[in-house]
CSV table of C-alpha atoms in Angstrom, one decimal:
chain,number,residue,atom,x,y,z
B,1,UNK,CA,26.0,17.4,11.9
B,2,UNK,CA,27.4,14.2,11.1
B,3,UNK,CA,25.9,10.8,11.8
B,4,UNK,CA,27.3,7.7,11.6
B,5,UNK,CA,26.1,5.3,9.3
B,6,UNK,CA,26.7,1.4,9.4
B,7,UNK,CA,27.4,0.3,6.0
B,8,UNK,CA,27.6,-3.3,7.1
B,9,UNK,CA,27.3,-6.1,9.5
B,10,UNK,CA,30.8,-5.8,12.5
B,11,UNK,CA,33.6,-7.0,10.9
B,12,UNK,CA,34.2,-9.3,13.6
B,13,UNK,CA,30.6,-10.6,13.6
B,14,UNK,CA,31.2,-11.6,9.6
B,15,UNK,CA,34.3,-13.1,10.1
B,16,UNK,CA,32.7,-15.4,12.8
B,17,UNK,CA,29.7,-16.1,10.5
B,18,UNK,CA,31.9,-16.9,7.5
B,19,UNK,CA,34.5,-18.7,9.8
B,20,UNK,CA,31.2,-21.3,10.6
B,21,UNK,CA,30.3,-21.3,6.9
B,22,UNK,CA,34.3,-22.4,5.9
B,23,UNK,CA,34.1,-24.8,8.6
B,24,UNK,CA,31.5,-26.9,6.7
B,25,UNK,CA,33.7,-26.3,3.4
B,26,UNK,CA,36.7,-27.7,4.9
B,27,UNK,CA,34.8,-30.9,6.4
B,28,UNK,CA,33.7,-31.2,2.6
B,29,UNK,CA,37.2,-31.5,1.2
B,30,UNK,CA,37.9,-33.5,4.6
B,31,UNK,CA,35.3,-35.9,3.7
B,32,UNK,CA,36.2,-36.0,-0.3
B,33,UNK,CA,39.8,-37.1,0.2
B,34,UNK,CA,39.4,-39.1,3.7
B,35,UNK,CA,38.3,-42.5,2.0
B,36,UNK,CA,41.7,-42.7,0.0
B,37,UNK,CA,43.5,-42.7,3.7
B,38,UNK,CA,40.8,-45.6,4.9
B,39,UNK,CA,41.3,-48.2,2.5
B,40,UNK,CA,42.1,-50.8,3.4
B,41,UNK,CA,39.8,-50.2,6.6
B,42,UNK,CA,36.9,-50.0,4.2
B,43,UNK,CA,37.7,-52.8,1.9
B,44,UNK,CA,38.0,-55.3,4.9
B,45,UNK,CA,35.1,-54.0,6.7
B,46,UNK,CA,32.4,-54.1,3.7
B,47,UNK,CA,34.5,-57.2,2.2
B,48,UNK,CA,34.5,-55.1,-0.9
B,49,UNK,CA,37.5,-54.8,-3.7
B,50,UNK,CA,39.4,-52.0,-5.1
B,51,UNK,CA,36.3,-51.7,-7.8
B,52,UNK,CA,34.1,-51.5,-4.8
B,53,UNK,CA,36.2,-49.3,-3.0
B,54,UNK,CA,36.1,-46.5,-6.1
B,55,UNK,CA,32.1,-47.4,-6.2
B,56,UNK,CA,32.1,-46.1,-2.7
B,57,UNK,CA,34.4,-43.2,-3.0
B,58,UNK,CA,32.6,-42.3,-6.1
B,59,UNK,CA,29.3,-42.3,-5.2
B,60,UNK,CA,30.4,-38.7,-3.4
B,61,UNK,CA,31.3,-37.1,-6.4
B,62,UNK,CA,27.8,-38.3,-8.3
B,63,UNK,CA,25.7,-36.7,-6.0
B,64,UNK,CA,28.3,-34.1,-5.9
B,65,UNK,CA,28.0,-33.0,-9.6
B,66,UNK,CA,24.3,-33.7,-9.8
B,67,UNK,CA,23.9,-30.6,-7.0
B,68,UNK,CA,25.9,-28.0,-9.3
B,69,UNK,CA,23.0,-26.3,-11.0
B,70,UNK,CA,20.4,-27.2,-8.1
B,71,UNK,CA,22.6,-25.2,-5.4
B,72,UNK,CA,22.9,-22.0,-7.1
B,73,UNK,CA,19.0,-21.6,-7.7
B,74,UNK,CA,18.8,-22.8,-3.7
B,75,UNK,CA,21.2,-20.0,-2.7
B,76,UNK,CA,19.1,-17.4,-4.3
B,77,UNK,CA,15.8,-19.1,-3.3
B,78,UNK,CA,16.7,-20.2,0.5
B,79,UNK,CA,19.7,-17.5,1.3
B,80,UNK,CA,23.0,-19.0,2.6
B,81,UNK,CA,22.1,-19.6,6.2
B,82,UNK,CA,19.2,-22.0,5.7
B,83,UNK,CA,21.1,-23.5,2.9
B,84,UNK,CA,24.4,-24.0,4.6
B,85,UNK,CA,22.6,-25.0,7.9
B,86,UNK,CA,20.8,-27.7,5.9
B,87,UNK,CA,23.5,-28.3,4.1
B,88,UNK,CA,25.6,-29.4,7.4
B,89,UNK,CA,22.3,-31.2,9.0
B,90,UNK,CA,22.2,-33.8,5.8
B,91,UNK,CA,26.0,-34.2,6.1
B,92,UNK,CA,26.3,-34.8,9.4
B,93,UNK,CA,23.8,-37.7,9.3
B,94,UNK,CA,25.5,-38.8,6.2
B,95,UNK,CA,28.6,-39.0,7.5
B,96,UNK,CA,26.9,-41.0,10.9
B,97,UNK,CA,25.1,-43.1,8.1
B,98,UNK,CA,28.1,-44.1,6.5
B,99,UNK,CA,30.5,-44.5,10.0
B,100,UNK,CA,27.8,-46.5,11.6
B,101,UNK,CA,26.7,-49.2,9.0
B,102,UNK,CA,27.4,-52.7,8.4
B,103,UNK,CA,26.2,-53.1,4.8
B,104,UNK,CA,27.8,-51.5,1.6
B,105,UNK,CA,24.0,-50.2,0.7
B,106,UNK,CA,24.0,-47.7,3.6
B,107,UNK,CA,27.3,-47.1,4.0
B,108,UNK,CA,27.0,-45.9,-0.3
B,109,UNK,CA,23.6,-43.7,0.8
B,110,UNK,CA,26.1,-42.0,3.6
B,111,UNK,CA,28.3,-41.2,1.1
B,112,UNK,CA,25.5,-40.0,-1.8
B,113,UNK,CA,24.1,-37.9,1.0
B,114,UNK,CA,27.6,-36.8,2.2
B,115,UNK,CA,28.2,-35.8,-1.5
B,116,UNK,CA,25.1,-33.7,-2.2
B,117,UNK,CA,24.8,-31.7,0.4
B,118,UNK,CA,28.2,-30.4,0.9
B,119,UNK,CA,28.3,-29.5,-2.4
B,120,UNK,CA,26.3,-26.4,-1.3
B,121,UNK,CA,29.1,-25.4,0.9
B,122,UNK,CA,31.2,-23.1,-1.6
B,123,UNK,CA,28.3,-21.4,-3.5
B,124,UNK,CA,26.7,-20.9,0.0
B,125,UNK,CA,30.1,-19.2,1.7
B,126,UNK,CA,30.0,-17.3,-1.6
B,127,UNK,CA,26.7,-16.1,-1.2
B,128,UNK,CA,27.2,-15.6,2.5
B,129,UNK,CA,30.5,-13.5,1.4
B,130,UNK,CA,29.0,-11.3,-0.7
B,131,UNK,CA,26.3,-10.4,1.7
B,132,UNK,CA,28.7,-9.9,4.9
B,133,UNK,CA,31.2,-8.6,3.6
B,134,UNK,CA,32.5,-5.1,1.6
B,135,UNK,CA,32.5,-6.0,-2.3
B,136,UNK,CA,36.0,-4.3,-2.2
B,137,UNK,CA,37.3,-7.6,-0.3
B,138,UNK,CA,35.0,-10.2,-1.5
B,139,UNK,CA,38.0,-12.2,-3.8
B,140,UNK,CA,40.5,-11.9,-0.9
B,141,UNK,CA,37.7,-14.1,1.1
B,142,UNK,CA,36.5,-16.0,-1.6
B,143,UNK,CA,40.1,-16.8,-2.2
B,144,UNK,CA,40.2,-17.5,1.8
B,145,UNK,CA,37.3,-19.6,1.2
B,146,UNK,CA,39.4,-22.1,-1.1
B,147,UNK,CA,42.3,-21.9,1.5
B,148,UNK,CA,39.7,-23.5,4.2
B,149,UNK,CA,38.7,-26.4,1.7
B,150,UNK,CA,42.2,-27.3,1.2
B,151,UNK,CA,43.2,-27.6,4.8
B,152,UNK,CA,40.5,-29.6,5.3
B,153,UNK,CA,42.2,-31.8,2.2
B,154,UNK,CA,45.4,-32.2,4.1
B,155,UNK,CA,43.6,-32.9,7.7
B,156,UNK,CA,42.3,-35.6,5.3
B,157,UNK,CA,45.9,-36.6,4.7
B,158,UNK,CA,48.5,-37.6,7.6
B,159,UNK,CA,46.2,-36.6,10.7
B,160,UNK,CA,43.8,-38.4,9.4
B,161,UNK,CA,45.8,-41.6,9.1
B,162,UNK,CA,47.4,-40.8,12.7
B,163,UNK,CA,43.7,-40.6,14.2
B,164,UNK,CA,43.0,-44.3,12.3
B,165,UNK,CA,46.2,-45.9,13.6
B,166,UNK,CA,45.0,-44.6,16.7
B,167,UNK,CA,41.5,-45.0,17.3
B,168,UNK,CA,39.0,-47.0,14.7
B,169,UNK,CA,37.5,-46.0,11.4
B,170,UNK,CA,34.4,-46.0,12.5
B,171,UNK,CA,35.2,-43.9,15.8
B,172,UNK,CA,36.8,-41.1,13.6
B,173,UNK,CA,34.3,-40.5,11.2
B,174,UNK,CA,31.6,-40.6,13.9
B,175,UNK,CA,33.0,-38.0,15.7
B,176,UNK,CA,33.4,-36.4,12.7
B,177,UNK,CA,29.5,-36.7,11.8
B,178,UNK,CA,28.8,-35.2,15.1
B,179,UNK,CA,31.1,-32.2,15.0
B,180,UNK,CA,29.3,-31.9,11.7
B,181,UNK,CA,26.1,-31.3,13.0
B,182,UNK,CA,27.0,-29.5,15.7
């Protein structure tokens, strides 16, 4: 007699649970490349220059870099869900941090906070891959993973400068923050 054994979570089921953890790795790359289309938004709003301007932008990457080392011992300590899911929850109010202030000192905390905690996105979809998924496809998702983040690059691009001729800075990257933590 035969019986049927599940080797792994449905197919479909992973692919929706991956899809949510990609999400948050393409509103990183969104959020990496979007000051670069908000320049001159930025400069006038803080009354900053174009040294200022790279401060800002910057700050991102420094938190950024200093989360390298932290997030891999995370992933293994926490697991992927509660990592990405607070991952997303510091982002989001980041990203409402930095959309809803008036003074270059919070809007520069948004973006440290923006910075650190998506940085947990890739190593956390990675993690989350190799646990959903068959190791016999893990590159072809990890290789969909960095497919994700680059759309999210370009959405940083053109539709992002449509949205700003459109609507406010401010407005977009709220709505942004809020889809974030939802």
């Amino acid at each position: 007699m035969e019986t049927n054994k599940l080797t792994g979570p449905p197919m479909t089921l992973a692919w929706f649970i991956w899809g949510l953890g990609a999400l948050f790795y393409l509103a990183g790359f969104f959020q990496r490349v979007a000051p670069a289309v908000m320049t001159q938004e930025l400069m006038q709003d803080f009354h900053i220059s174009a040294s200022g301007l790279g401060h800002l932008s910057g700050l991102y990457f420094y938190s950024y870099v200093a989360m390298q080392i932290p997030t891999g011992i995370l992933a293994d300590t926490l697991g992927p869900r509660k990592l990405l899911t607070a991952g997303c929850m510091v982002a989001g109010m980041g990203t409402l941090l930095f959309a809803l202030s008036t003074q270059f000192f919070w809007a520069g905390l948004g973006r440290l906070l923006i910075g650190g905690s998506v940085a947990v996105a890739f190593v956390g979809l990675l993690k989350l891959s190799s646990s959903w998924f068959p190791k016999k496809i893990y590159a072809f998702v990890a290789g969909n993973a960095l497919s994700i983040g680059l759309i999210g690059a370009v959405t940083a691009g053109p539709p992002l400068r449509f949205l700003l001729d459109t609507f406010a800075w401010r407005q977009v990257i709220t709505t942004t923050g809020l889809m974030t933590l939802a």
